[in-house]
PDB file of C-alpha atoms in Angstrom:
ATOM      1  CA  UNK A  72     101.740 149.418 135.912  1.00  0.00           C
ATOM      2  CA  UNK A  73     104.863 148.290 137.696  1.00  0.00           C
ATOM      3  CA  UNK A  74     103.628 144.691 137.691  1.00  0.00           C
ATOM      4  CA  UNK A  75     102.897 144.813 133.961  1.00  0.00           C
ATOM      5  CA  UNK A  76     106.335 146.308 133.285  1.00  0.00           C
ATOM      6  CA  UNK A  77     107.996 143.520 135.313  1.00  0.00           C
ATOM      7  CA  UNK A  78     105.902 140.852 133.643  1.00  0.00           C
ATOM      8  CA  UNK A  79     106.718 142.139 130.162  1.00  0.00           C
ATOM      9  CA  UNK A  80     110.402 143.065 130.472  1.00  0.00           C
ATOM     10  CA  UNK A  81     111.790 141.055 133.379  1.00  0.00           C
ATOM     11  CA  UNK A  82     109.800 137.841 133.650  1.00  0.00           C
ATOM     12  CA  UNK A  83     109.974 136.471 130.150  1.00  0.00           C
ATOM     13  CA  UNK A  84     107.721 133.442 129.677  1.00  0.00           C
ATOM     14  CA  UNK A  85     109.535 130.399 128.359  1.00  0.00           C
ATOM     15  CA  UNK A  86     106.432 128.382 127.533  1.00  0.00           C
ATOM     16  CA  UNK A  87     106.157 126.732 124.175  1.00  0.00           C
ATOM     17  CA  UNK A  88     103.019 125.672 122.462  1.00  0.00           C
ATOM     18  CA  UNK A  89     104.313 123.055 120.058  1.00  0.00           C
ATOM     19  CA  UNK A  90     104.686 119.361 120.824  1.00  0.00           C
ATOM     20  CA  UNK A  91     107.022 118.479 117.969  1.00  0.00           C
ATOM     21  CA  UNK A  92     110.544 119.808 117.614  1.00  0.00           C
ATOM     22  CA  UNK A  93     110.720 122.739 115.212  1.00  0.00           C
ATOM     23  CA  UNK A  94     113.684 122.368 112.856  1.00  0.00           C
ATOM     24  CA  UNK A  95     115.613 125.069 111.049  1.00  0.00           C
ATOM     25  CA  UNK A  96     115.140 124.209 107.350  1.00  0.00           C
ATOM     26  CA  UNK A  97     118.441 125.914 106.477  1.00  0.00           C
ATOM     27  CA  UNK A  98     120.247 123.140 108.357  1.00  0.00           C
ATOM     28  CA  UNK A  99     118.361 120.364 106.536  1.00  0.00           C
ATOM     29  CA  UNK A 100     117.973 121.205 102.829  1.00  0.00           C
ATOM     30  CA  UNK A 101     116.053 118.554 100.944  1.00  0.00           C
ATOM     31  CA  UNK A 102     118.521 116.302  99.113  1.00  0.00           C
ATOM     32  CA  UNK A 103     118.081 114.552  95.800  1.00  0.00           C
ATOM     33  CA  UNK A 104     116.555 111.308  97.106  1.00  0.00           C
ATOM     34  CA  UNK A 105     116.192 109.496  93.764  1.00  0.00           C
ATOM     35  CA  UNK A 106     113.042 107.921  95.173  1.00  0.00           C
ATOM     36  CA  UNK A 107     110.455 106.203  93.049  1.00  0.00           C
ATOM     37  CA  UNK A 108     106.767 105.768  93.633  1.00  0.00           C
ATOM     38  CA  UNK A 109     105.689 102.209  94.420  1.00  0.00           C
ATOM     39  CA  UNK A 110     102.355 100.910  93.258  1.00  0.00           C
ATOM     40  CA  UNK A 111     102.214 103.053  90.130  1.00  0.00           C
ATOM     41  CA  UNK A 112     101.441 101.207  86.906  1.00  0.00           C
ATOM     42  CA  UNK A 113     104.722 102.345  85.446  1.00  0.00           C
ATOM     43  CA  UNK A 114     106.903 102.242  88.590  1.00  0.00           C
ATOM     44  CA  UNK A 115     109.715 100.593  86.623  1.00  0.00           C
ATOM     45  CA  UNK A 116     109.775 103.400  84.059  1.00  0.00           C
ATOM     46  CA  UNK A 117     112.828 105.444  85.043  1.00  0.00           C
ATOM     47  CA  UNK A 118     111.633 108.534  83.203  1.00  0.00           C
ATOM     48  CA  UNK A 119     108.521 108.516  85.425  1.00  0.00           C
ATOM     49  CA  UNK A 120     110.729 108.137  88.511  1.00  0.00           C
ATOM     50  CA  UNK A 121     112.721 111.180  87.423  1.00  0.00           C
ATOM     51  CA  UNK A 122     109.513 113.177  86.908  1.00  0.00           C
ATOM     52  CA  UNK A 123     108.297 112.207  90.373  1.00  0.00           C
ATOM     53  CA  UNK A 124     111.618 113.263  91.951  1.00  0.00           C
ATOM     54  CA  UNK A 125     110.709 111.780  95.310  1.00  0.00           C
ATOM     55  CA  UNK A 126     109.179 114.186  97.781  1.00  0.00           C
ATOM     56  CA  UNK A 127     109.362 117.148  95.412  1.00  0.00           C
ATOM     57  CA  UNK A 128     106.367 115.666  93.559  1.00  0.00           C
ATOM     58  CA  UNK A 129     104.208 116.729  96.521  1.00  0.00           C
ATOM     59  CA  UNK A 130     105.438 120.309  96.628  1.00  0.00           C
ATOM     60  CA  UNK A 131     102.556 122.633  97.387  1.00  0.00           C
ATOM     61  CA  UNK A 132     101.152 120.395 100.129  1.00  0.00           C
ATOM     62  CA  UNK A 133     102.137 119.627 103.695  1.00  0.00           C
ATOM     63  CA  UNK A 134     103.812 116.219 103.916  1.00  0.00           C
ATOM     64  CA  UNK A 135     103.688 113.861 106.881  1.00  0.00           C
ATOM     65  CA  UNK A 136     106.647 111.542 106.333  1.00  0.00           C
ATOM     66  CA  UNK A 137     107.356 108.209 107.972  1.00  0.00           C
ATOM     67  CA  UNK A 138     110.221 105.838 107.189  1.00  0.00           C
ATOM     68  CA  UNK A 139     110.428 102.063 107.640  1.00  0.00           C
ATOM     69  CA  UNK A 140     111.080  98.685 106.113  1.00  0.00           C
ATOM     70  CA  UNK A 141     108.737  97.263 103.522  1.00  0.00           C
ATOM     71  CA  UNK A 142     107.881  94.440 105.927  1.00  0.00           C
ATOM     72  CA  UNK A 143     106.268  97.039 108.278  1.00  0.00           C
ATOM     73  CA  UNK A 144     106.206  95.668 111.824  1.00  0.00           C
ATOM     74  CA  UNK A 145     103.552  96.542 114.450  1.00  0.00           C
ATOM     75  CA  UNK A 146     105.148  99.915 115.309  1.00  0.00           C
ATOM     76  CA  UNK A 147     105.223 100.839 111.616  1.00  0.00           C
ATOM     77  CA  UNK A 148     101.571  99.859 111.172  1.00  0.00           C
ATOM     78  CA  UNK A 149     100.601 101.987 114.182  1.00  0.00           C
ATOM     79  CA  UNK A 150     102.359 104.989 112.624  1.00  0.00           C
ATOM     80  CA  UNK A 151     100.587 104.406 109.296  1.00  0.00           C
ATOM     81  CA  UNK A 152      97.265 104.236 111.158  1.00  0.00           C
ATOM     82  CA  UNK A 153      98.118 107.411 113.111  1.00  0.00           C
ATOM     83  CA  UNK A 154      99.034 109.265 109.898  1.00  0.00           C
ATOM     84  CA  UNK A 155      95.717 108.312 108.314  1.00  0.00           C
ATOM     85  CA  UNK A 156      93.750 109.365 111.387  1.00  0.00           C
ATOM     86  CA  UNK A 157      95.700 112.603 111.807  1.00  0.00           C
ATOM     87  CA  UNK A 158      94.924 113.590 108.241  1.00  0.00           C
ATOM     88  CA  UNK A 159      91.239 112.707 108.610  1.00  0.00           C
ATOM     89  CA  UNK A 160      91.044 114.656 111.887  1.00  0.00           C
ATOM     90  CA  UNK A 161      91.864 117.882 110.015  1.00  0.00           C
ATOM     91  CA  UNK A 162      88.392 117.865 108.448  1.00  0.00           C
ATOM     92  CA  UNK A 163      88.048 120.207 105.490  1.00  0.00           C
ATOM     93  CA  UNK A 164      91.773 121.022 105.713  1.00  0.00           C
ATOM     94  CA  UNK A 165      92.835 117.389 105.131  1.00  0.00           C
ATOM     95  CA  UNK A 166      93.287 117.956 101.390  1.00  0.00           C
ATOM     96  CA  UNK A 167      96.271 120.182 102.218  1.00  0.00           C
ATOM     97  CA  UNK A 168      98.169 117.184 103.650  1.00  0.00           C
ATOM     98  CA  UNK A 169      99.833 114.224 101.917  1.00  0.00           C
ATOM     99  CA  UNK A 170     100.920 111.079 103.738  1.00  0.00           C
ATOM    100  CA  UNK A 171     104.205 109.614 102.495  1.00  0.00           C
ATOM    101  CA  UNK A 172     105.775 106.349 103.582  1.00  0.00           C
ATOM    102  CA  UNK A 173     109.422 105.968 102.551  1.00  0.00           C
ATOM    103  CA  UNK A 174     110.430 102.309 102.258  1.00  0.00           C
ATOM    104  CA  UNK A 175     114.183 101.937 102.714  1.00  0.00           C
ATOM    105  CA  UNK A 176     114.857  98.287 101.907  1.00  0.00           C
ATOM    106  CA  UNK A 177     114.087  95.644  99.315  1.00  0.00           C
ATOM    107  CA  UNK A 178     111.296  93.972 101.333  1.00  0.00           C
ATOM    108  CA  UNK A 179     108.055  93.672  99.384  1.00  0.00           C
ATOM    109  CA  UNK A 180     105.212  95.832 100.698  1.00  0.00           C
ATOM    110  CA  UNK A 181     102.101  93.800 101.561  1.00  0.00           C
ATOM    111  CA  UNK A 182      99.252  94.546  99.128  1.00  0.00           C
ATOM    112  CA  UNK A 183      96.685  94.320 101.932  1.00  0.00           C
ATOM    113  CA  UNK A 184      98.599  96.984 103.834  1.00  0.00           C
ATOM    114  CA  UNK A 185      98.553  99.256 100.775  1.00  0.00           C
ATOM    115  CA  UNK A 186      94.792  98.767 100.446  1.00  0.00           C
ATOM    116  CA  UNK A 187      94.204  99.448 104.139  1.00  0.00           C
ATOM    117  CA  UNK A 188      96.050 102.762 103.893  1.00  0.00           C
ATOM    118  CA  UNK A 189      94.753 103.746 100.475  1.00  0.00           C
ATOM    119  CA  UNK A 190      95.816 107.253  99.519  1.00  0.00           C
ATOM    120  CA  UNK A 191      99.208 106.992 101.199  1.00  0.00           C
ATOM    121  CA  UNK A 192     102.079 107.554  98.797  1.00  0.00           C
ATOM    122  CA  UNK A 193     104.722 104.839  99.127  1.00  0.00           C
ATOM    123  CA  UNK A 194     108.197 105.757  97.912  1.00  0.00           C
ATOM    124  CA  UNK A 195     111.222 103.523  97.573  1.00  0.00           C
ATOM    125  CA  UNK A 196     114.048 105.689  98.912  1.00  0.00           C
ATOM    126  CA  UNK A 197     117.734 105.380  99.708  1.00  0.00           C
ATOM    127  CA  UNK A 198     118.205 104.748 103.442  1.00  0.00           C
ATOM    128  CA  UNK A 199     121.626 106.446 103.580  1.00  0.00           C
ATOM    129  CA  UNK A 200     120.347 109.634 101.948  1.00  0.00           C
ATOM    130  CA  UNK A 201     117.450 109.774 104.406  1.00  0.00           C
ATOM    131  CA  UNK A 202     119.740 109.148 107.410  1.00  0.00           C
ATOM    132  CA  UNK A 203     122.050 111.977 106.322  1.00  0.00           C
ATOM    133  CA  UNK A 204     119.124 114.357 105.827  1.00  0.00           C
ATOM    134  CA  UNK A 205     116.707 113.661 108.682  1.00  0.00           C
ATOM    135  CA  UNK A 206     117.680 114.581 112.253  1.00  0.00           C
ATOM    136  CA  UNK A 207     116.872 112.288 115.176  1.00  0.00           C
ATOM    137  CA  UNK A 208     116.767 112.533 118.929  1.00  0.00           C
ATOM    138  CA  UNK A 209     119.720 111.074 120.815  1.00  0.00           C
ATOM    139  CA  UNK A 210     119.692 107.282 120.620  1.00  0.00           C
ATOM    140  CA  UNK A 211     116.814 107.046 118.159  1.00  0.00           C
ATOM    141  CA  UNK A 212     116.510 106.205 114.474  1.00  0.00           C
ATOM    142  CA  UNK A 213     114.703 107.965 111.635  1.00  0.00           C
ATOM    143  CA  UNK A 214     112.139 105.153 111.528  1.00  0.00           C
ATOM    144  CA  UNK A 215     110.948 106.086 115.031  1.00  0.00           C
ATOM    145  CA  UNK A 216     109.838 109.617 114.115  1.00  0.00           C
ATOM    146  CA  UNK A 217     107.205 111.349 112.034  1.00  0.00           C
ATOM    147  CA  UNK A 218     108.466 114.349 110.057  1.00  0.00           C
ATOM    148  CA  UNK A 219     106.571 117.353 108.667  1.00  0.00           C
ATOM    149  CA  UNK A 220     107.641 119.032 105.446  1.00  0.00           C
ATOM    150  CA  UNK A 221     106.086 122.351 104.476  1.00  0.00           C
ATOM    151  CA  UNK A 222     104.550 123.115 101.044  1.00  0.00           C
ATOM    152  CA  UNK A 223     107.790 124.759  99.909  1.00  0.00           C
ATOM    153  CA  UNK A 224     109.746 121.544 100.492  1.00  0.00           C
ATOM    154  CA  UNK A 225     111.381 122.550 103.788  1.00  0.00           C
ATOM    155  CA  UNK A 226     111.828 120.027 106.576  1.00  0.00           C
ATOM    156  CA  UNK A 227     110.330 121.904 109.505  1.00  0.00           C
ATOM    157  CA  UNK A 228     109.201 119.586 112.314  1.00  0.00           C
ATOM    158  CA  UNK A 229     110.011 116.235 113.910  1.00  0.00           C
ATOM    159  CA  UNK A 230     107.700 114.463 116.312  1.00  0.00           C
ATOM    160  CA  UNK A 231     109.206 112.364 119.111  1.00  0.00           C
ATOM    161  CA  UNK A 232     109.480 108.606 119.321  1.00  0.00           C
ATOM    162  CA  UNK A 233     106.124 107.039 120.295  1.00  0.00           C
ATOM    163  CA  UNK A 234     104.419 110.392 119.790  1.00  0.00           C
ATOM    164  CA  UNK A 235     100.960 111.123 121.179  1.00  0.00           C
ATOM    165  CA  UNK A 236      98.607 111.492 118.159  1.00  0.00           C
ATOM    166  CA  UNK A 237      96.368 113.976 120.010  1.00  0.00           C
ATOM    167  CA  UNK A 238      99.298 116.335 120.551  1.00  0.00           C
ATOM    168  CA  UNK A 239     100.427 115.906 116.937  1.00  0.00           C
ATOM    169  CA  UNK A 240      96.886 116.743 115.812  1.00  0.00           C
ATOM    170  CA  UNK A 241      97.028 120.045 117.714  1.00  0.00           C
ATOM    171  CA  UNK A 242     100.383 120.938 116.134  1.00  0.00           C
ATOM    172  CA  UNK A 243      99.112 120.167 112.638  1.00  0.00           C
ATOM    173  CA  UNK A 244      95.942 122.176 113.217  1.00  0.00           C
ATOM    174  CA  UNK A 245      98.048 125.161 114.330  1.00  0.00           C
ATOM    175  CA  UNK A 246     100.323 124.825 111.295  1.00  0.00           C
ATOM    176  CA  UNK A 247      97.434 124.709 108.846  1.00  0.00           C
ATOM    177  CA  UNK A 248      95.660 127.608 110.542  1.00  0.00           C
ATOM    178  CA  UNK A 249      98.790 129.770 110.552  1.00  0.00           C
ATOM    179  CA  UNK A 250      99.910 128.914 107.012  1.00  0.00           C
ATOM    180  CA  UNK A 251      98.474 130.547 103.931  1.00  0.00           C
ATOM    181  CA  UNK A 252     100.474 128.227 101.658  1.00  0.00           C
ATOM    182  CA  UNK A 253      99.661 124.637 100.794  1.00  0.00           C
TER     183      UNK A 253
END
């Protein structure tokens, strides 16, 4: 009994089970991004862009968010591939997750790339608004991370630069298992 008392009250375990960094959503409220969906038949219709309201259009689902240029270099393409595979790896729970790619410049997005990652939502978003909203690790940029947004629209997790997809998969599985929403 003495050992159990010591273990419970004196030796407090500091272990953590998550790979990504858990963020306090109160510190990062979702801003008005004025983003518009690319690839939609009426993407130039501003009333449709207002209805979409950027990421808020996916409220009710978990969002895996990545940010990059429309030219999408090799690192960007690897992240897009990882997002697709991470969603597929969730099995029957994959319908609870949306993949969103925020393009932050005027570069045209390659049509073949859009076809390869069919089902990914591509938004044209303001780079400055995203930089002000999304936290980064020291010395990194928002384009180097994958972010998770909960079904209520709260930014809640950031995965590190060059993240291990297997560890991300475990975090996402835990989130979906523990969450009754989305």
